[in-house]
mmCIF file of C-alpha atoms and ligand atoms in Angstrom:
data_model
loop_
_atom_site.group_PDB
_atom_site.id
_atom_site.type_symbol
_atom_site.label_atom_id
_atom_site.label_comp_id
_atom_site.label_asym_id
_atom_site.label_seq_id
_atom_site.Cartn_x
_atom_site.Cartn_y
_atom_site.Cartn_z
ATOM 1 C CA UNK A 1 0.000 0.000 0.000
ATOM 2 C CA UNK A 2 1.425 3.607 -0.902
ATOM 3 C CA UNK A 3 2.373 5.902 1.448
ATOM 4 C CA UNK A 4 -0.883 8.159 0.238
ATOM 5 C CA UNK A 5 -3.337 5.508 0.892
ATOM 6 C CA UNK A 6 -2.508 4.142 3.960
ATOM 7 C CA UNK A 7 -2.827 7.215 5.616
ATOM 8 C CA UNK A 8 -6.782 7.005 4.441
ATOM 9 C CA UNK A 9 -7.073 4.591 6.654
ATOM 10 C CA UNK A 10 -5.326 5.471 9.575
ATOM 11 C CA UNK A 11 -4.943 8.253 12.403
ATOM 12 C CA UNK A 12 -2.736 9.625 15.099
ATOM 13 C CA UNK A 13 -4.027 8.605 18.407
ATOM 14 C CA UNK A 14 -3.201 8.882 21.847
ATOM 15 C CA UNK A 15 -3.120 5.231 22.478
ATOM 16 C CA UNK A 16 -1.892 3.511 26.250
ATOM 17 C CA UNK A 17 -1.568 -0.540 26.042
ATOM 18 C CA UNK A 18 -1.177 -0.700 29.854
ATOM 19 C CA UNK A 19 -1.971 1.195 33.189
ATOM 20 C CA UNK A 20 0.055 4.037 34.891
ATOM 21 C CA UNK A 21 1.500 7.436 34.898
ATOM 22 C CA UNK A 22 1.378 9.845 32.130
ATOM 23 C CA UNK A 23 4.226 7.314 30.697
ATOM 24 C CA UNK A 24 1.881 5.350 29.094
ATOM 25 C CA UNK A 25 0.861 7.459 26.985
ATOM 26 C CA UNK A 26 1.686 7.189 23.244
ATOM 27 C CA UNK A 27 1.177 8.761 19.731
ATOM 28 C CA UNK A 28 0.618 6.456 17.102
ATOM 29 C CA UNK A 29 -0.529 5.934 13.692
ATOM 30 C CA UNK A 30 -3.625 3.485 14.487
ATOM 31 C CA UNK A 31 -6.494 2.053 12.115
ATOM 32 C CA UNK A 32 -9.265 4.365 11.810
ATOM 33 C CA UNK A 33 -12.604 2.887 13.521
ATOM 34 C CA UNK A 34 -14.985 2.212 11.746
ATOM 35 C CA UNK A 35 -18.836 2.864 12.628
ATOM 36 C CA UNK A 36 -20.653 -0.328 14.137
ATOM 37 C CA UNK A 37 -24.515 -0.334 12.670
ATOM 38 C CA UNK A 38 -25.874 2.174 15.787
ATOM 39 C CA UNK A 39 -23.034 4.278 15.403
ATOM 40 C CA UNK A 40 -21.444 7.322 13.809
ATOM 41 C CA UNK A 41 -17.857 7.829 12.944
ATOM 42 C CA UNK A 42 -16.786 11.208 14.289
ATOM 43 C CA UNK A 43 -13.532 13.719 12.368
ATOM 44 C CA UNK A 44 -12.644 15.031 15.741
ATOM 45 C CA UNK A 45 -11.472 18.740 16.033
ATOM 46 C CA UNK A 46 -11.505 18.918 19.406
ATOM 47 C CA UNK A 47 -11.669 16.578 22.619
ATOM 48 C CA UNK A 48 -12.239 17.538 26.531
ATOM 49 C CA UNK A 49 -9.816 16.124 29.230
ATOM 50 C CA UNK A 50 -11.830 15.168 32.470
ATOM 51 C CA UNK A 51 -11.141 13.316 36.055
ATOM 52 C CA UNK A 52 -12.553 10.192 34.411
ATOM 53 C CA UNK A 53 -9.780 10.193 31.803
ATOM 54 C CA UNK A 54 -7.701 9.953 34.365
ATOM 55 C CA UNK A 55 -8.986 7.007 35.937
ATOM 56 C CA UNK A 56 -8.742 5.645 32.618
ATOM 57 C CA UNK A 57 -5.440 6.091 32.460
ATOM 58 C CA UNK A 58 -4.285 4.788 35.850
ATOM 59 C CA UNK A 59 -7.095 1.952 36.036
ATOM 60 C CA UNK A 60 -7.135 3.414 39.499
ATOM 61 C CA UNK A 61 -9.423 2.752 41.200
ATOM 62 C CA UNK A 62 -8.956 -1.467 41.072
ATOM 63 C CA UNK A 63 -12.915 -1.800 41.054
ATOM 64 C CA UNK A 64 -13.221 0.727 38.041
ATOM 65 C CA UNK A 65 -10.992 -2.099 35.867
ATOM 66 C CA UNK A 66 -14.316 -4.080 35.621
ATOM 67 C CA UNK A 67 -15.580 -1.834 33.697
ATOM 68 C CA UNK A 68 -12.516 -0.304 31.387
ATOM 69 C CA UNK A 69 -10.669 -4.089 31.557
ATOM 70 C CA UNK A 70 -9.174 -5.892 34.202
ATOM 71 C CA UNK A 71 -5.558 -6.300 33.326
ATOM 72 C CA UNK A 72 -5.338 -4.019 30.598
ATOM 73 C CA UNK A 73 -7.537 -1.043 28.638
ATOM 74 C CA UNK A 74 -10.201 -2.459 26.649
ATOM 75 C CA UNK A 75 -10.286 0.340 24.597
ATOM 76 C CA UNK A 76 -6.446 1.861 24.249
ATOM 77 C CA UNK A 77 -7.042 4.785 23.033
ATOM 78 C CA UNK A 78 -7.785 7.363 25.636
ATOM 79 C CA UNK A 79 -10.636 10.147 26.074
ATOM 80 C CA UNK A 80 -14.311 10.533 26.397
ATOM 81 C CA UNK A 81 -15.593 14.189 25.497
ATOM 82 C CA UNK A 82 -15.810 14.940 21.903
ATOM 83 C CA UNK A 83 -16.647 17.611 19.504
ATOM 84 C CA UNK A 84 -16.450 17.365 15.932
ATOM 85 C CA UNK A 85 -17.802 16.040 11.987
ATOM 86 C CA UNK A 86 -19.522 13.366 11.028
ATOM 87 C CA UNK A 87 -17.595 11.770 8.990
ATOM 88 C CA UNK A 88 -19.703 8.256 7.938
ATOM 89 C CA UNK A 89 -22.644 6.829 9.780
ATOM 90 C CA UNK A 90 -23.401 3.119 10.499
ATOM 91 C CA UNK A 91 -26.875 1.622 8.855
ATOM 92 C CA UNK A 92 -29.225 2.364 11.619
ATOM 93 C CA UNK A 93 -28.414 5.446 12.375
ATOM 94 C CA UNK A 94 -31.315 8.334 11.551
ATOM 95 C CA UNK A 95 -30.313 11.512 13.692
ATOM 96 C CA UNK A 96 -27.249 12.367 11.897
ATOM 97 C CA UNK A 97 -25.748 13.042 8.565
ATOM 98 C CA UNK A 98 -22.184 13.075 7.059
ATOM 99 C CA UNK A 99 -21.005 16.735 7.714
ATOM 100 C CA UNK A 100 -23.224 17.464 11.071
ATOM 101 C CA UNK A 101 -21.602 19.467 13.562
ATOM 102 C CA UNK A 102 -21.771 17.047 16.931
ATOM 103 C CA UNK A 103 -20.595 16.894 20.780
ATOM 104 C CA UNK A 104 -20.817 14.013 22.905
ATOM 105 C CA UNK A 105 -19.147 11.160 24.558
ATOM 106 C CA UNK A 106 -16.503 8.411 22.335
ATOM 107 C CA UNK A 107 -14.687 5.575 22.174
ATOM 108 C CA UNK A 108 -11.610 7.309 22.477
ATOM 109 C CA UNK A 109 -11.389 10.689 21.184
ATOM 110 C CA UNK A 110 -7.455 11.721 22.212
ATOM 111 C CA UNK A 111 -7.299 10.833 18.108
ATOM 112 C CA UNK A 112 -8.234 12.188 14.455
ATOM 113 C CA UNK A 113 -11.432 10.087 14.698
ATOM 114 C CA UNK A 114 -13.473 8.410 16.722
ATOM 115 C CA UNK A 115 -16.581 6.451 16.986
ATOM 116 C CA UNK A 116 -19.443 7.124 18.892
ATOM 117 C CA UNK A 117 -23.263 5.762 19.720
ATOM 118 C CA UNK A 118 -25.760 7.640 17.728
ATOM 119 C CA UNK A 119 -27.642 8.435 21.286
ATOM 120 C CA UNK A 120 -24.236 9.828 22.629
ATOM 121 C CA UNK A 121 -24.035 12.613 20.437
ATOM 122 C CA UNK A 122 -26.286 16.087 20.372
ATOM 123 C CA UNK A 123 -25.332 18.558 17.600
ATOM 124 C CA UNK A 124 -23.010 20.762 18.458
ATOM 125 C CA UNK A 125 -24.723 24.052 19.981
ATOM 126 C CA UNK A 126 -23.863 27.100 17.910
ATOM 127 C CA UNK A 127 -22.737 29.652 19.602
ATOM 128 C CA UNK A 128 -19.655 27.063 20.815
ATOM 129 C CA UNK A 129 -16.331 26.210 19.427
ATOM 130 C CA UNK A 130 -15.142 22.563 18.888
ATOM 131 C CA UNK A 131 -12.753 23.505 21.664
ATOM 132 C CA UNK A 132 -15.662 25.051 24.581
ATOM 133 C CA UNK A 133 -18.248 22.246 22.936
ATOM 134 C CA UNK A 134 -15.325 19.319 23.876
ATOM 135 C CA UNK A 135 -15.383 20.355 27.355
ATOM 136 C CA UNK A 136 -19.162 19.939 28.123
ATOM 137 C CA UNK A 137 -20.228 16.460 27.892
ATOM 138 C CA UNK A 138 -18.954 14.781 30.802
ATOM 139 C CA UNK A 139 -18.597 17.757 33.479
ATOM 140 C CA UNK A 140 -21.896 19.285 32.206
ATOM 141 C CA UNK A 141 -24.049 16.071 32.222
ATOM 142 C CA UNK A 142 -22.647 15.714 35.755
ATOM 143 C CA UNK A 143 -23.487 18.924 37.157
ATOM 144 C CA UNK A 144 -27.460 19.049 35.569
ATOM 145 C CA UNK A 145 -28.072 15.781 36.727
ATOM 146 C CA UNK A 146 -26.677 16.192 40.202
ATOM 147 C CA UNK A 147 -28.446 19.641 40.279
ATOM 148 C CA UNK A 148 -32.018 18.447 38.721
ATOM 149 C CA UNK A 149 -32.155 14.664 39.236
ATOM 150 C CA UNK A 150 -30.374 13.955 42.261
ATOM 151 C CA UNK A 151 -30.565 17.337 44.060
ATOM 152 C CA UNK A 152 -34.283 17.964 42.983
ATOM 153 C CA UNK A 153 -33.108 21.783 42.977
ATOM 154 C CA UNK A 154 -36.131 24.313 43.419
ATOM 155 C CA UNK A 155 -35.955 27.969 42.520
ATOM 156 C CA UNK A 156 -35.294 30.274 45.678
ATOM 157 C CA UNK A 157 -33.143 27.046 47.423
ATOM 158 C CA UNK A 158 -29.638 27.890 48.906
ATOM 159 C CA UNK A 159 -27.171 25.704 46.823
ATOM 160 C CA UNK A 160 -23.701 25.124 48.243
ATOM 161 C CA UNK A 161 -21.368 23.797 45.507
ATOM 162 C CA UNK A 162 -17.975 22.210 46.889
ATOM 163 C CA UNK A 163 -15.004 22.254 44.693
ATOM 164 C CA UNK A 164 -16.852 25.089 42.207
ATOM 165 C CA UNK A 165 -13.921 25.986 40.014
ATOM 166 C CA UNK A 166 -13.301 22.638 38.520
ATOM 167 C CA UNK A 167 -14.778 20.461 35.478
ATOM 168 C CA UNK A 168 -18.259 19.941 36.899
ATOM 169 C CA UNK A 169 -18.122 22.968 39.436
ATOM 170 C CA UNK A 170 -17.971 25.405 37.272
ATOM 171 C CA UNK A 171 -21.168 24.295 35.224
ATOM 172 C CA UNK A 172 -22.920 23.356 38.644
ATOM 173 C CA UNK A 173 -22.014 26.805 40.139
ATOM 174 C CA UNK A 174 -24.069 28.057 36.227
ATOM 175 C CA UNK A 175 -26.906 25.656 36.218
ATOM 176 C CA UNK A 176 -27.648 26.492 39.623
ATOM 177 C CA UNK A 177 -27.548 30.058 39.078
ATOM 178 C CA UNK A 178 -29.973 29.594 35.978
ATOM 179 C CA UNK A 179 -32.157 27.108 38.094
ATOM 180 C CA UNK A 180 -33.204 30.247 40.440
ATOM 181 C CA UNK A 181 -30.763 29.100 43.371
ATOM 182 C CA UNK A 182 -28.588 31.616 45.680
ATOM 183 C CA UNK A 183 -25.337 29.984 45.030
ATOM 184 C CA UNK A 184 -22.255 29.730 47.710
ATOM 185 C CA UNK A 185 -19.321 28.378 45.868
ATOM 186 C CA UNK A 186 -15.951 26.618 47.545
ATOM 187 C CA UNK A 187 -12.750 26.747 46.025
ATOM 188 C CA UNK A 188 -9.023 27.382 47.122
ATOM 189 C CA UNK A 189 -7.861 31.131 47.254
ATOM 190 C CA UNK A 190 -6.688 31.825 43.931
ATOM 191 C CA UNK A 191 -9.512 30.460 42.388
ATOM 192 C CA UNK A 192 -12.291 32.317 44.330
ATOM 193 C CA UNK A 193 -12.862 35.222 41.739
ATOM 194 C CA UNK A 194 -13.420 32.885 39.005
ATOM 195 C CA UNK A 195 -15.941 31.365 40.843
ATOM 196 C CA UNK A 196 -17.793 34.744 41.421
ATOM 197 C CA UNK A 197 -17.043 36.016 37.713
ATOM 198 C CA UNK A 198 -19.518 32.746 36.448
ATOM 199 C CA UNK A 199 -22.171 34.027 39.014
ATOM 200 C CA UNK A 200 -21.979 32.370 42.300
ATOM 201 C CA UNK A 201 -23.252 34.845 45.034
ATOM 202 C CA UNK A 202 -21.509 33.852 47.791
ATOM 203 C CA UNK A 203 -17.794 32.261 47.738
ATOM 204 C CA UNK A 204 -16.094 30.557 50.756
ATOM 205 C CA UNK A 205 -12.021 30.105 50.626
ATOM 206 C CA UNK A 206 -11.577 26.191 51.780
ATOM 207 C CA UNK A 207 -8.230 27.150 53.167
ATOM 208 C CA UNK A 208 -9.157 29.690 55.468
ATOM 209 C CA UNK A 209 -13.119 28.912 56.255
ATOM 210 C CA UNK A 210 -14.772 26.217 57.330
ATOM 211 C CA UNK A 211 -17.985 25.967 55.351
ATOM 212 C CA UNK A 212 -19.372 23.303 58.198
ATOM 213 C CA UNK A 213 -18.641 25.409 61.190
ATOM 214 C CA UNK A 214 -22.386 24.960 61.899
ATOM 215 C CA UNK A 215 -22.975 29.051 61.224
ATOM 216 C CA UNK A 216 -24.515 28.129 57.732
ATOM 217 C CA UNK A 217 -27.397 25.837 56.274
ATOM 218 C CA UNK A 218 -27.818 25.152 52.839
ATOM 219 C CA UNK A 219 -30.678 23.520 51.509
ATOM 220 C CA UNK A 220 -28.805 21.798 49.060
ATOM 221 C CA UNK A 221 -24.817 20.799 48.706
ATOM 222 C CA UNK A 222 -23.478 19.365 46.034
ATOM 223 C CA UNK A 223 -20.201 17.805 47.195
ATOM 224 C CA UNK A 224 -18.036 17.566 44.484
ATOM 225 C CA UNK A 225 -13.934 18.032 45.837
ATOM 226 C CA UNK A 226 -12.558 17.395 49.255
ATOM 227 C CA UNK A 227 -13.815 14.794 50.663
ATOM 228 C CA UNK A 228 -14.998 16.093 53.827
ATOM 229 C CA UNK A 229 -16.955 13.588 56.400
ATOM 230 C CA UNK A 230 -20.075 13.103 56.237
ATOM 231 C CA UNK A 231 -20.872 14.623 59.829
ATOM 232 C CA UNK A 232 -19.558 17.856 58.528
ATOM 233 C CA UNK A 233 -21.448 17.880 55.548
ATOM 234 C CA UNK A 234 -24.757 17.628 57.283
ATOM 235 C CA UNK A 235 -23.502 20.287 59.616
ATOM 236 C CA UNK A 236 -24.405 22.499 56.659
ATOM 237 C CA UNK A 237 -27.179 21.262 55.832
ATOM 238 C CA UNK A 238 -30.886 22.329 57.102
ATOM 239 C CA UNK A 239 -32.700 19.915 58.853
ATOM 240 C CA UNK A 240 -34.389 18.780 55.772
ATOM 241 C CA UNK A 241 -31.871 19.878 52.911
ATOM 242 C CA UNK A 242 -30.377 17.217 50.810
ATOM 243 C CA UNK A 243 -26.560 15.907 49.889
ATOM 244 C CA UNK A 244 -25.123 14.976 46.656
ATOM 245 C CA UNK A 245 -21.928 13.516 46.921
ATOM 246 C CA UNK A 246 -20.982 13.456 43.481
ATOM 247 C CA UNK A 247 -16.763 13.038 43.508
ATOM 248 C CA UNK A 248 -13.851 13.653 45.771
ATOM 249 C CA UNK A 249 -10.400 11.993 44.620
ATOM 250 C CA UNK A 250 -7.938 10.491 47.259
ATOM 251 C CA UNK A 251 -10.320 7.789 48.780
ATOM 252 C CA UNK A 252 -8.026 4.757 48.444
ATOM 253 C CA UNK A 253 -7.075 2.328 45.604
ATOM 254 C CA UNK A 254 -9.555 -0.137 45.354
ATOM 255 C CA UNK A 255 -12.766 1.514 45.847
ATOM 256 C CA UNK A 256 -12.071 4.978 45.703
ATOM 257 C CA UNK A 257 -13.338 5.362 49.192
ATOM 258 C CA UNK A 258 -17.218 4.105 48.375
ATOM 259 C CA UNK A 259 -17.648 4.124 52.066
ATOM 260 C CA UNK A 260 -18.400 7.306 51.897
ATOM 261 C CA UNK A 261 -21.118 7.142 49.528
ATOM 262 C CA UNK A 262 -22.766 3.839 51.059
ATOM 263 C CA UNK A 263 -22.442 5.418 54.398
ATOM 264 C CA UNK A 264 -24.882 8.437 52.661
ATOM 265 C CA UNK A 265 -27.089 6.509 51.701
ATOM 266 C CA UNK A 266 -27.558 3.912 54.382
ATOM 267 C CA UNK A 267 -28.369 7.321 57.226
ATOM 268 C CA UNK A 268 -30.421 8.683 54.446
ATOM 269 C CA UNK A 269 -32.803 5.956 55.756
ATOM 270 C CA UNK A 270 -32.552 7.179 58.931
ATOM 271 C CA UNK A 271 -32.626 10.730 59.109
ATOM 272 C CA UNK A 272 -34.493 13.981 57.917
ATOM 273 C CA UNK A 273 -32.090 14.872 55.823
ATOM 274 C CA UNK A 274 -31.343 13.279 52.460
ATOM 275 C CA UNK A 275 -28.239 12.475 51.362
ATOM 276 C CA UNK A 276 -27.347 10.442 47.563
ATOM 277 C CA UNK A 277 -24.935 9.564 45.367
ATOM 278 C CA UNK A 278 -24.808 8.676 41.512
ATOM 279 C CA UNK A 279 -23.085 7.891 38.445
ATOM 280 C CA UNK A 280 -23.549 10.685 35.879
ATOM 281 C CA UNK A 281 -25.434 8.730 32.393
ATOM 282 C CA UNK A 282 -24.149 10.023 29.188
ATOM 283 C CA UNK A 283 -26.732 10.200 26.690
ATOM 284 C CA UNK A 284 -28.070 12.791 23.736
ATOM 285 C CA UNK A 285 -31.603 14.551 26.094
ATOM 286 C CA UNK A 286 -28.855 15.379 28.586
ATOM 287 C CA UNK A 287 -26.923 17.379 25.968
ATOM 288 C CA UNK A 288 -29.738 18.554 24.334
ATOM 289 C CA UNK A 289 -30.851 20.046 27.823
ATOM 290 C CA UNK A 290 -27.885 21.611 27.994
ATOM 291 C CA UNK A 291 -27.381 23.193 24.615
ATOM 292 C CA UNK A 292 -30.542 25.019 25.717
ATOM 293 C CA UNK A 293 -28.359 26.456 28.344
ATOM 294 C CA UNK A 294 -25.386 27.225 26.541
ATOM 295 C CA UNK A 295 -27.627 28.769 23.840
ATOM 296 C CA UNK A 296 -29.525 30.822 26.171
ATOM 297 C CA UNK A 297 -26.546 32.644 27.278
ATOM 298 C CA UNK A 298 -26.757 31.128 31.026
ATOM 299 C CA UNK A 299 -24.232 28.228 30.797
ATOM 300 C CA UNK A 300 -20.422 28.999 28.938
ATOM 301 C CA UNK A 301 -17.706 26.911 29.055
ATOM 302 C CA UNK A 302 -14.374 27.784 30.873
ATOM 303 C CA UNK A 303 -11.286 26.715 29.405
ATOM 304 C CA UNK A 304 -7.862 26.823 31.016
ATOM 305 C CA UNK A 305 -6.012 25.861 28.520
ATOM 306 C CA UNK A 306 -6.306 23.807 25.059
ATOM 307 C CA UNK A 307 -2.782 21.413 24.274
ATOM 308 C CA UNK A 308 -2.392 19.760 21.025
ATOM 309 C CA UNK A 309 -3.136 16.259 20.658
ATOM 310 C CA UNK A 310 0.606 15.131 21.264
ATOM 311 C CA UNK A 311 0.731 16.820 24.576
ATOM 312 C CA UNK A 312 -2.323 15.184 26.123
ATOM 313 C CA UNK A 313 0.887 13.975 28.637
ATOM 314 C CA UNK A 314 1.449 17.399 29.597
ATOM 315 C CA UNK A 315 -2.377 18.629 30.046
ATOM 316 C CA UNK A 316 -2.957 14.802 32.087
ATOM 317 C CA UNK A 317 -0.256 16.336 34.725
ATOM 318 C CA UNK A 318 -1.466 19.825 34.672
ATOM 319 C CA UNK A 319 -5.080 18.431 35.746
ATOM 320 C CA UNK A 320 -2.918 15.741 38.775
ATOM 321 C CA UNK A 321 -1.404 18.964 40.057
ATOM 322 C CA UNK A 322 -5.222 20.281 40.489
ATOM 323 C CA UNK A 323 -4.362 23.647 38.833
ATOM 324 C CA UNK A 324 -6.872 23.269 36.178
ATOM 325 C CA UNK A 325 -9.906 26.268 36.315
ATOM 326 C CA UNK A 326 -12.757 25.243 34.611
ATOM 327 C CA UNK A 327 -12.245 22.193 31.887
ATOM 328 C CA UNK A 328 -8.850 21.197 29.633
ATOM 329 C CA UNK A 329 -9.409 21.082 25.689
ATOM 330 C CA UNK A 330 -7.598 18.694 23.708
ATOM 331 C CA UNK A 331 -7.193 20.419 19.632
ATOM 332 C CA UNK A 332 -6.780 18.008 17.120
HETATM 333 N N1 NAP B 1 -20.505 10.843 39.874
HETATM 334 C C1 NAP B 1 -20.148 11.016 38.626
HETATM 335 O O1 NAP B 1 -20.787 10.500 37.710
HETATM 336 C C2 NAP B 1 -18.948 11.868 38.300
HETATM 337 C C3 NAP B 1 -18.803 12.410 37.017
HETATM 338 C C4 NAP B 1 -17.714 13.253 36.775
HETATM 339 C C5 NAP B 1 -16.769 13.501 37.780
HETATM 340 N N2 NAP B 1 -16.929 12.901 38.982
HETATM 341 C C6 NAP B 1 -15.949 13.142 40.058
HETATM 342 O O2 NAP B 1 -16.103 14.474 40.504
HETATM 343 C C7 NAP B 1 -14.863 14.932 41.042
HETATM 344 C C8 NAP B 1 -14.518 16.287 40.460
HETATM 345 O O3 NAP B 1 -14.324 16.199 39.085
HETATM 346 P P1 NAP B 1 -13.836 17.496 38.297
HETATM 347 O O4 NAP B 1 -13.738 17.103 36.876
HETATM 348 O O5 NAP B 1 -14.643 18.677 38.658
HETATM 349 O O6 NAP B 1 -12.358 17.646 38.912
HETATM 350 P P2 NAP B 1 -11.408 18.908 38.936
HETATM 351 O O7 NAP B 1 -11.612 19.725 37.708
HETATM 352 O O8 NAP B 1 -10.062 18.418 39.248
HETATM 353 O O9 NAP B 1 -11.962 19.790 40.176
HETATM 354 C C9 NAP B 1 -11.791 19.377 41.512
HETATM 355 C C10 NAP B 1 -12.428 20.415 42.406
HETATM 356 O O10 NAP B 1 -12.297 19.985 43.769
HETATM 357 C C11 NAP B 1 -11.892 21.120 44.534
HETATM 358 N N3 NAP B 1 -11.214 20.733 45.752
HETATM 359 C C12 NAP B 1 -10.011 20.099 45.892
HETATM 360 N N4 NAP B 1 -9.703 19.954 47.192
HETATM 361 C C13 NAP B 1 -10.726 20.502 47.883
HETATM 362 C C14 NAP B 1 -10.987 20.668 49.278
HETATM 363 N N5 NAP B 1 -10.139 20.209 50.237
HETATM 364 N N6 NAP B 1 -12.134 21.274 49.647
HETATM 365 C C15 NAP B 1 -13.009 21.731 48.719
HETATM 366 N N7 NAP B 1 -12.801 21.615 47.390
HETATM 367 C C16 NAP B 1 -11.684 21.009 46.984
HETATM 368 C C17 NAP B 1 -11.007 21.897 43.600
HETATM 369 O O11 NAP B 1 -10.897 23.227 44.074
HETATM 370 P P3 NAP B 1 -9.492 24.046 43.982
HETATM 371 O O12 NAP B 1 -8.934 23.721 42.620
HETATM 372 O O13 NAP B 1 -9.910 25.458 44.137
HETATM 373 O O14 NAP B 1 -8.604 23.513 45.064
HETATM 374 C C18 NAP B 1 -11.804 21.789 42.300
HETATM 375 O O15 NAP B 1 -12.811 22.757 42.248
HETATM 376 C C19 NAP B 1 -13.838 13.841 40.727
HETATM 377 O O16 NAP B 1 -13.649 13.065 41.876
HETATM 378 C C20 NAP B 1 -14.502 13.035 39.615
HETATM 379 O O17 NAP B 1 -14.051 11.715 39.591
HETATM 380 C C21 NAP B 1 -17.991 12.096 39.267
#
């Protein structure tokens, strides 16, 4: 085969054959994948870097290998979030086209294409860039149905949102906002005017305040960083608010610290208060009910930074250092 024509047929990918550090990490020139029947074969111009990726990565913690393989990646070629072209579409798909302008969730989209379930994709809202539509799948999907599904959010409700100037803060700190809420937002000090400049009314510095000192209720905390005991938590809450506990890294290798979360729910039986946990679903209404955000002028995205595809190493150990404000882009 010439030089020309295999080059059809393949991509550069960001590709990791076992788990670890940012070591693993790769570029090579892969097959292209192709589009299974229900699926649509994505030109990606831009991909989003997100807490999950890096459990991908690491296979950390053990339990999560069930799901992404047990010994080694399923799937080596890293990244979720995606924003791009349709480039080909498998038989039964009916939603999209060759040439639509998508976002969504892949099979791997650190590469120059992807594939992705037709009900994974939305089309890509307008007023975005590949780069800010990348970054909203994951961390966006999160934060609405934390806010909405879990939280049951009502308009006029004190919302306290606990690591606010990360991936899924910074949209929870917006969606909250647009949802009617008063919004206090927690963050470390350097990061406490970005969380006011996206709206939140009320900020609290982690490092100097404690948010559970009892002199506060919120009817509503979404608990997304710092994985503060669960006593504390309900500290801040009213007697009948209600706890998400949505992420918080650091809870130990093989679970990731699910005690927490099982803990949560089991005194949610128990007490006035309501306290619950979940796993964010990934799916087209989601996005959809988000676009209407985004296009409404309520919801933008906040990039730190966007790194081309071959330094997906660097950006992975940018977000471990827990520097990152607002979301990563990955330009292809
Ligand atoms: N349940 C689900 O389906 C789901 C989906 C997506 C993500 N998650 C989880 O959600 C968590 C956050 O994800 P992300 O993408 O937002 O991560 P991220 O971008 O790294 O943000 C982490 C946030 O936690 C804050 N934080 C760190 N230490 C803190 C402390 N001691 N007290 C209060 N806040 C603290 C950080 O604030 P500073 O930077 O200001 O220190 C930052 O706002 C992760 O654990 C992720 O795995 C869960």
């Amino acid at each position: 085969m010439s030089l020309a024509a295999r080059h059809d047929t393949t991509m550069r990918a960001i590709v990791q054959h076992a788990y670890g550090s940012t070591d693993v990490l790769h570029v090579e020139q892969i097959d292209r994948p192709v589009a299974e029947d229900d699926e649509v074969q994505v030109r990606v111009h831009a991909a989003g870097l997100d807490r999950g990726t890096w459990h991908f990565m690491t296979g950390l913690p053990y339990l999560g290998r069930l799901a992404f393989g047990v010994r080694t990646p399923k799937n080596p070629v890293l990244g979720l979030d995606v924003a791009g072209t349709v480039a080909s579409v498998g038989s039964k798909v009916t939603r999209f086209h060759e040439g639509d302008e998508v976002f969504g969730t892949a099979n791997g989209s650190f590469a120059e294409f992807t594939t992705a379930r037709e009900d994974k994709l939305a089309p890509k809202p307008t007023r975005l860039s590949f780069e800010q539509a990348a970054v909203v799948p994951v961390s966006g999907s999160t934060a609405l149905q934390g806010l909405r599904d879990s939280g049951r959010i009502e308009i006029g409700q004190s919302v306290l949102v606990v690591g606010a100037s990360g991936g899924v803060g910074t949209y929870t700190v917006q969606l909250a906002k647009a949802l009617g809420a008063e919004v206090t937002g927690v963050a470390s000090t350097g990061k406490l005017e970005l969380v006011s400049s996206i709206g939140a009314d009320h900020v609290i510095d982690y490092t100097k305040e404690d948010f559970a000192d009892g002199s506060r209720h919120y009817d509503l905390i979404v608990d997304i960083g710092g994985r503060r005991r669960l006593s504390s938590l309900r500290r801040a809450l009213t007697p009948k608010g209600t706890l998400v506990l949505l992420g918080g890294e650091g809870g130990g290798t093989l679970t990731g610290g699910m005690s927490r979360q099982i803990g949560a729910l089991t005194l949610s039986l128990f007490v006035g208060q309501r306290m619950t946990t979940f796993i964010a679903k990934q799916n087209h209404t989601c996005l959809e009910d988000l676009s209407e955000f985004i296009d409404a002028g309520q919801v933008t995205p906040l990039i730190d930074k966007a790194y081309p595809l071959a330094d997906v190493p660097e950006a992975m150990r940018h977000l471990e250092a827990g520097q990152v404000r607002g979301k990563i882009a990955i330009t292809i």
